[in-house]
CSV table of C-alpha atoms in Angstrom, one decimal:
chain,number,residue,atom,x,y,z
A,631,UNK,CA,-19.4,-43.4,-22.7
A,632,UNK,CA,-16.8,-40.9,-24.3
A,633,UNK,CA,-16.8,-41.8,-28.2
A,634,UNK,CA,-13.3,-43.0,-29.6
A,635,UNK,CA,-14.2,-41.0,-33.2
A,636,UNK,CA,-12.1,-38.7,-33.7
A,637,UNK,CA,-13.4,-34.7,-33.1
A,638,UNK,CA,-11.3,-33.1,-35.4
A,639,UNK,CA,-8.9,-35.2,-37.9
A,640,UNK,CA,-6.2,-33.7,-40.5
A,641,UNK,CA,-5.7,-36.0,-43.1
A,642,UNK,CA,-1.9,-35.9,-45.2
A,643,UNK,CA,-2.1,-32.1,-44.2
A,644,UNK,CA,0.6,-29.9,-46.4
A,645,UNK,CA,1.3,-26.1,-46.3
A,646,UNK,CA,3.5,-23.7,-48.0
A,647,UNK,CA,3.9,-20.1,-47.3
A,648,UNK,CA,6.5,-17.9,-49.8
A,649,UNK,CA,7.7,-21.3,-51.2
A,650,UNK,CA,8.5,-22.4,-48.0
A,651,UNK,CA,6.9,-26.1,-46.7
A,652,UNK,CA,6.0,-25.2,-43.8
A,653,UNK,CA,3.6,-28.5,-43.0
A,654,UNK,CA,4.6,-31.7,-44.6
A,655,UNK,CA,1.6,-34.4,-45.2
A,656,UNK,CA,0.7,-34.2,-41.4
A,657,UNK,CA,-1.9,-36.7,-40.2
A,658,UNK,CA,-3.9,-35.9,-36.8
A,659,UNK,CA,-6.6,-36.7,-34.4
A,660,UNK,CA,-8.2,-34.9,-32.0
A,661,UNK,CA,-10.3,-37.8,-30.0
A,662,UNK,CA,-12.9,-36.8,-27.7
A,663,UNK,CA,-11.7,-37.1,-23.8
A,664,UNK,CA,-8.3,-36.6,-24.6
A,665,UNK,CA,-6.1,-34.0,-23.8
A,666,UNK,CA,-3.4,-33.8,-27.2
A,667,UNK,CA,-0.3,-31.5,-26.7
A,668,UNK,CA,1.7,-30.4,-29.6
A,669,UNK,CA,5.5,-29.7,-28.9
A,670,UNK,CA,8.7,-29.1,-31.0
A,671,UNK,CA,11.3,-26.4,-31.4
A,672,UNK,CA,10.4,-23.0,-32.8
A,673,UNK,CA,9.6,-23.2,-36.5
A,674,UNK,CA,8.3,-26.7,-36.2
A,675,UNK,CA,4.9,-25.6,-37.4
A,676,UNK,CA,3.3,-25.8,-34.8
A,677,UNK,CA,0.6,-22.6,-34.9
A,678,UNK,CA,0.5,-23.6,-38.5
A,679,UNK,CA,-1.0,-26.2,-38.1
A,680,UNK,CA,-3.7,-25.0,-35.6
A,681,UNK,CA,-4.0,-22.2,-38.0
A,682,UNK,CA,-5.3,-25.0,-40.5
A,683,UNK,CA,-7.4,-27.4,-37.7
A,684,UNK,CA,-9.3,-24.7,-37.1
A,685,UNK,CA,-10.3,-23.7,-40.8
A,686,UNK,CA,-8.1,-20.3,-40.7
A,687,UNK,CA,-6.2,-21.5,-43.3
A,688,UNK,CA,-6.8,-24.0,-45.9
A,689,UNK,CA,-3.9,-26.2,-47.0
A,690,UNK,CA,-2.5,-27.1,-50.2
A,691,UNK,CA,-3.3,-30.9,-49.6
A,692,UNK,CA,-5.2,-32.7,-47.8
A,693,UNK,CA,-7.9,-32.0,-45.7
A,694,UNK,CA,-9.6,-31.4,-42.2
A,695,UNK,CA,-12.4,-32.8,-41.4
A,696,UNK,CA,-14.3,-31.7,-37.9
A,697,UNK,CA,-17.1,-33.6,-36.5
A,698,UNK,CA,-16.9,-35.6,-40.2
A,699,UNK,CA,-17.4,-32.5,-42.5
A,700,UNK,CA,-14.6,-30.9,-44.1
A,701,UNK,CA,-13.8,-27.3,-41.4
A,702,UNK,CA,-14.2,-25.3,-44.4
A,703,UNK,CA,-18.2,-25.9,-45.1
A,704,UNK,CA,-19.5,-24.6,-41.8
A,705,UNK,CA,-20.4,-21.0,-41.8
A,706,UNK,CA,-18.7,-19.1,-39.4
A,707,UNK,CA,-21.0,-19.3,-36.3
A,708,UNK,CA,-21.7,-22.7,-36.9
A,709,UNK,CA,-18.1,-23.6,-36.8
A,710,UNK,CA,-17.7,-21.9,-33.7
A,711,UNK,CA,-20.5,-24.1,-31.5
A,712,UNK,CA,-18.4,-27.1,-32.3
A,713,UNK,CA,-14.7,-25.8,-32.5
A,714,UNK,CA,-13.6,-23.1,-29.9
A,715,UNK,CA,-9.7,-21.3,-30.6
A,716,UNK,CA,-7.1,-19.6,-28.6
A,717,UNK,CA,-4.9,-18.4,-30.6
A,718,UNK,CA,-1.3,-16.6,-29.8
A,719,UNK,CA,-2.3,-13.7,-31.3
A,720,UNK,CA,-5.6,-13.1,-29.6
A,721,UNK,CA,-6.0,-9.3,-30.0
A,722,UNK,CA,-7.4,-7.6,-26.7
A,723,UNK,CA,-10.5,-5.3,-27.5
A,724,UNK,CA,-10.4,-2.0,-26.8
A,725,UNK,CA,-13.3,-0.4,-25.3
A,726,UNK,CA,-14.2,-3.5,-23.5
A,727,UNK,CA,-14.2,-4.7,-20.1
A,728,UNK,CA,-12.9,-8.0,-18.9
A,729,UNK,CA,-16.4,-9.1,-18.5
A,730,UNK,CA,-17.4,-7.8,-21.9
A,731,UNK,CA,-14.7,-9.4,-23.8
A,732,UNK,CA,-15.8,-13.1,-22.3
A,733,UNK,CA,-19.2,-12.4,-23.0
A,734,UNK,CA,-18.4,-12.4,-26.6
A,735,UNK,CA,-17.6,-15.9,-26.3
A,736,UNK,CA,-21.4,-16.6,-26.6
A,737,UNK,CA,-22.0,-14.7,-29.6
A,738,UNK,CA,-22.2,-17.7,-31.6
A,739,UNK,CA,-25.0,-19.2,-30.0
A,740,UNK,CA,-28.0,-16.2,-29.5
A,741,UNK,CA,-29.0,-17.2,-26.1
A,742,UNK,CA,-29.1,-13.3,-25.3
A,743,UNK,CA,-27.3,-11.3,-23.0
A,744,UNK,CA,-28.6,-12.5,-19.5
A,745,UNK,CA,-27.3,-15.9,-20.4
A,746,UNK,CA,-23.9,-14.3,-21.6
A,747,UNK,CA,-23.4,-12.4,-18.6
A,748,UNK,CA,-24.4,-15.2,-16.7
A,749,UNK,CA,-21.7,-18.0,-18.2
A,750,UNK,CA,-19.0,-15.3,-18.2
A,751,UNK,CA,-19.4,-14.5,-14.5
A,752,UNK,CA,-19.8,-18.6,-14.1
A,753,UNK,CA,-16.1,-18.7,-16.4
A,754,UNK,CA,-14.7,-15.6,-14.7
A,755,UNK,CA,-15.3,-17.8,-11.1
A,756,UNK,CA,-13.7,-20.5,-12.2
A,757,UNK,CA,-10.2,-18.9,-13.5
A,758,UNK,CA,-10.5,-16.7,-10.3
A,759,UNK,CA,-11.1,-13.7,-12.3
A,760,UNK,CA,-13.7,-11.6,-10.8
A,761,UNK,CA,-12.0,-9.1,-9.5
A,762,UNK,CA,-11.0,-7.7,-13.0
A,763,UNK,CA,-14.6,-8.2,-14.4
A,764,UNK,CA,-14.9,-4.0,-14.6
A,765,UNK,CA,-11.5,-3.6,-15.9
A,766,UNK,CA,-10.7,-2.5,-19.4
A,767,UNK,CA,-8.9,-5.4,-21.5
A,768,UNK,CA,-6.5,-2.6,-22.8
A,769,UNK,CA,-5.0,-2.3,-18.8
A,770,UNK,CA,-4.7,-5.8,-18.0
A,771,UNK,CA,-1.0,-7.6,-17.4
A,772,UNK,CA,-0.3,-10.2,-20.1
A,773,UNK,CA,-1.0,-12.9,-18.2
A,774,UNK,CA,-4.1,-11.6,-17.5
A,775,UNK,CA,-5.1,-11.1,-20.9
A,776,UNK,CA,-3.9,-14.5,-21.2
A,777,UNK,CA,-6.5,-16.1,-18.5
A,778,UNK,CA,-8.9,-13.7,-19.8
A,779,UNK,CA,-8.6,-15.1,-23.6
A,780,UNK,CA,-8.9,-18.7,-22.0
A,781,UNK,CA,-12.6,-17.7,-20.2
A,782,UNK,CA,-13.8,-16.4,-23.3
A,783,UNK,CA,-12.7,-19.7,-25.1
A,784,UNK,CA,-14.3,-21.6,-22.5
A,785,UNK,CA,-17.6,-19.8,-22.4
A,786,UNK,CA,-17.9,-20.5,-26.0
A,787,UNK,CA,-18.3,-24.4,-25.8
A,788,UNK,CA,-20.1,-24.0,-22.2
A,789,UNK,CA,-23.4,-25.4,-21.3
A,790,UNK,CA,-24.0,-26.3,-25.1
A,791,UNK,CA,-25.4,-29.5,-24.6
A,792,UNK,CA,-23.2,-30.9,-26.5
A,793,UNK,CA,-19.3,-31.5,-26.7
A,794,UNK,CA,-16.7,-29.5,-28.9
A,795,UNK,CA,-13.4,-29.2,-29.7
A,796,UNK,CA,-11.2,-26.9,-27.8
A,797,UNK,CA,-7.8,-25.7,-29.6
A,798,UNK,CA,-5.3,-23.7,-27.6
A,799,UNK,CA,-1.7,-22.4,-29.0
A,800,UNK,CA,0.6,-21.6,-26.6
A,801,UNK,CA,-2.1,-20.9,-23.5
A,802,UNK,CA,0.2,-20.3,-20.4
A,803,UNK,CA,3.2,-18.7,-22.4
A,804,UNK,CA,2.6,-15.2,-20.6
A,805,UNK,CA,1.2,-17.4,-17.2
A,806,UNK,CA,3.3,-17.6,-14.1
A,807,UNK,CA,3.7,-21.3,-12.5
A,808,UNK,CA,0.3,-21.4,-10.4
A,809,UNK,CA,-1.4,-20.0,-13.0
A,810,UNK,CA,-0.6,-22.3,-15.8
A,811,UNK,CA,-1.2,-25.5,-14.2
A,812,UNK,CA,-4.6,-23.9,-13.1
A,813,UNK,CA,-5.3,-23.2,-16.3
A,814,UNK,CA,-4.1,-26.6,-18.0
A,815,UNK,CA,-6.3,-28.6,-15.2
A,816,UNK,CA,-9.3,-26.9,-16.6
A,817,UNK,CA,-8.3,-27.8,-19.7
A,818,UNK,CA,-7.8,-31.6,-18.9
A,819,UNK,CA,-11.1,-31.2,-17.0
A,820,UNK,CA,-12.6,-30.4,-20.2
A,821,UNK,CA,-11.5,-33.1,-21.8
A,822,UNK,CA,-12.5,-35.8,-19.0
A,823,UNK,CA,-15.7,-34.0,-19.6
A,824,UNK,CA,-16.4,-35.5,-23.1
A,825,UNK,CA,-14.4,-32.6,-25.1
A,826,UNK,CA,-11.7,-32.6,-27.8
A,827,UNK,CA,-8.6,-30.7,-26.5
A,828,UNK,CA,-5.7,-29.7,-28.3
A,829,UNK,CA,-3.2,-27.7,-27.2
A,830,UNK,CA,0.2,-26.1,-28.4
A,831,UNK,CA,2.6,-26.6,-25.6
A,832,UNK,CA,6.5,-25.8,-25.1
A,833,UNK,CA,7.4,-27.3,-21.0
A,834,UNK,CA,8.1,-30.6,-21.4
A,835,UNK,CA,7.4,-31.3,-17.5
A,836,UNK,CA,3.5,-29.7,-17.8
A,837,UNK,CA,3.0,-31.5,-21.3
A,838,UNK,CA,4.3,-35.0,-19.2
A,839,UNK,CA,1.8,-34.1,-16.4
A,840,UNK,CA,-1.2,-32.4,-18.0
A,841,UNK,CA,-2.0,-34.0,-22.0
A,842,UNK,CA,-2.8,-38.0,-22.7
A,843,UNK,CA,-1.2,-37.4,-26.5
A,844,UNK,CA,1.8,-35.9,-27.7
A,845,UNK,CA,2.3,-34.9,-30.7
A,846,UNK,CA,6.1,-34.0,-32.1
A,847,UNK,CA,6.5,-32.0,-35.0
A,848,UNK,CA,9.7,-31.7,-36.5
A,849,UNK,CA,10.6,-29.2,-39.3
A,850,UNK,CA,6.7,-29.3,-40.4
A,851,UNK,CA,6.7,-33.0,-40.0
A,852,UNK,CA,4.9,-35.4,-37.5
A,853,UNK,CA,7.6,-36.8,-36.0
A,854,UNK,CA,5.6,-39.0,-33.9
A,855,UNK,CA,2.0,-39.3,-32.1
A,856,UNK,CA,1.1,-41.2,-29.3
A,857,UNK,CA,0.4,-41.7,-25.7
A,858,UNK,CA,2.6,-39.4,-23.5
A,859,UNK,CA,3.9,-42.5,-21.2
A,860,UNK,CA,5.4,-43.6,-24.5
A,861,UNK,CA,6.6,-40.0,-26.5
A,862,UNK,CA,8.2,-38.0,-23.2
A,863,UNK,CA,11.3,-39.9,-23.7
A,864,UNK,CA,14.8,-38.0,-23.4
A,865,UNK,CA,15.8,-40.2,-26.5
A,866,UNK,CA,13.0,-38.7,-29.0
A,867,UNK,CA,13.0,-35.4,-27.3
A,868,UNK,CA,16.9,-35.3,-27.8
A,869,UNK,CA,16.2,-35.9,-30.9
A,870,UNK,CA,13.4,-33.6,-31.9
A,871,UNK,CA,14.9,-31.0,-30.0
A,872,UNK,CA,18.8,-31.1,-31.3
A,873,UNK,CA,19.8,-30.8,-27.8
A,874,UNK,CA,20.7,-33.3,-24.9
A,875,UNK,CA,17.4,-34.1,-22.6
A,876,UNK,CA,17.8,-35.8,-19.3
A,877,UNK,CA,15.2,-37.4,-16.7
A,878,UNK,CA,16.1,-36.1,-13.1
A,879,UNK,CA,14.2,-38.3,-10.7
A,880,UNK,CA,12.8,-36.5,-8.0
A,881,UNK,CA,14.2,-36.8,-4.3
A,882,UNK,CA,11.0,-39.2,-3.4
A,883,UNK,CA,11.3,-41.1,-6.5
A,884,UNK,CA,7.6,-40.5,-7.4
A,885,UNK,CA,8.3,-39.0,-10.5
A,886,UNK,CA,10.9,-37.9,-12.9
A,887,UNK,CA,11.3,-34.3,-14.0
A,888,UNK,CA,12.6,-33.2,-17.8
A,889,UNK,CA,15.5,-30.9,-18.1
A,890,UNK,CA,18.0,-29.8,-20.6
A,891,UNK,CA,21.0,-31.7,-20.5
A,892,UNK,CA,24.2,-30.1,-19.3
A,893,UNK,CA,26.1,-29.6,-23.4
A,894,UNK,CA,23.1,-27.4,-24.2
A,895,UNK,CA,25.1,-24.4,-24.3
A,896,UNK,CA,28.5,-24.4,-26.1
């Protein structure tokens, strides 16, 4: 049975940067077997805020607490058995191949490097990656970077023997269609696996078909938190967003799609 405690939980979370609020007493929880997406216009605060889940940054109030301990007393590598990030800004390693670069997602844990090689080749498999194992990181398309990133951050909480917390910002950005909803079924396979998983999303139609939470943030506030039958509303999202949202049903009426309303552009 998945546990209901929360993984990872901000608590009245506030930032400023150059006198600028840029998080706003922001409560969250990241709950174990749950997929939680974050969404909200550009400047909402979004990678902020994963900036300070993960322990990157520390805010001015409030606190994070991840597995019950504030994020800021692990050490580094004990952090990283229990929290795994993939950030925006991952920065690809020269000198590396593809297979290389995942491999360093088991630093952390000192199994050696024929257990490494062999969960990278096992992560490479599974994002159908194998092909560009020998290829230097420096010659790979974005979105290959992008998928390659995401192995990495997968073989760091793989085969642990335990579950983690997985925190993605912006994961498919660079991803073409078939590759982002591969890449987001992992990630919701992950969390029906017993993981934490956050991610920082921006399509509204693979947020409403891929997390179990939404979160809204607004202007560094939370605008609202909860189930994603509930928060994929064009009434809130109108509202969050400052422009018109409309649900098109679908020809077969088995689903309805979000799109920007027709006065978006004046």
């Amino acid at each position: 049975m998945i546990s209901a405690e929360p993984r990872l939980l901000a608590e009245g979370v506030t930032l400023t940067r150059d006198g600028n609020r840029i998080l706003d007493h922001v409560s969250l929880a990241v709950v174990p077997g749950r997929l939680t997406a974050v969404i909200g216009p550009n400047g909402a605060g979004k990678s902020s805020l994963l900036s300070v889940l993960s322990g990157l940054w520390q805010p001015d109030q409030g606190r994070v607490l991840l597995e019950g301990r504030p994020v800021g007393d692990y050490a580094p590598a004990a952090r990283a058995r229990r929290c795994a990030v993939m950030r925006q800004d991952n920065t690809r390693p020269a000198g590396l191949t593809v297979l290389e670069a995942v491999e360093l997602g088991r630093v952390a844990h000192g199994g050696g490097a024929d257990e490494a090689q062999t969960i990278a080749w096992e992560m490479l498999r599974r994002l159908e990656l194998e092909e560009l194992a020998a290829r230097s990181c420096t010659r790979l398309s974005g979105g290959e970077w992008q998928r390659t990133a995401f192995a990495r951050t997968l073989a760091q909480i793989w085969q642990t023997g335990r579950t983690a917390t997985l925190l993605l910002d912006e994961p498919v950005s660079s991803l073409d269609p078939a590759h982002q909803h591969q890449l987001l079924a992992q990630a919701r396979r992950l969390a029906r696996d017993g993981h934490a998983v956050l991610a920082i999303l921006h399509d509204l139609n693979l947020t409403a078909h891929y997390a179990d939470e939404v979160a809204l943030l607004k202007e560094g506030r939370l605008r609202a938190c909860g189930p994603v039958g509930e928060l994929m509303n064009p009434d809130i999202l109108t509202e969050v967003y400052g422009c018109p949202v409309i649900a098109v049903q679908d020809p077969a009426g088995a689903r309805a799609f979000l799109s920007l309303g027709p006065d978006e552009v004046k």
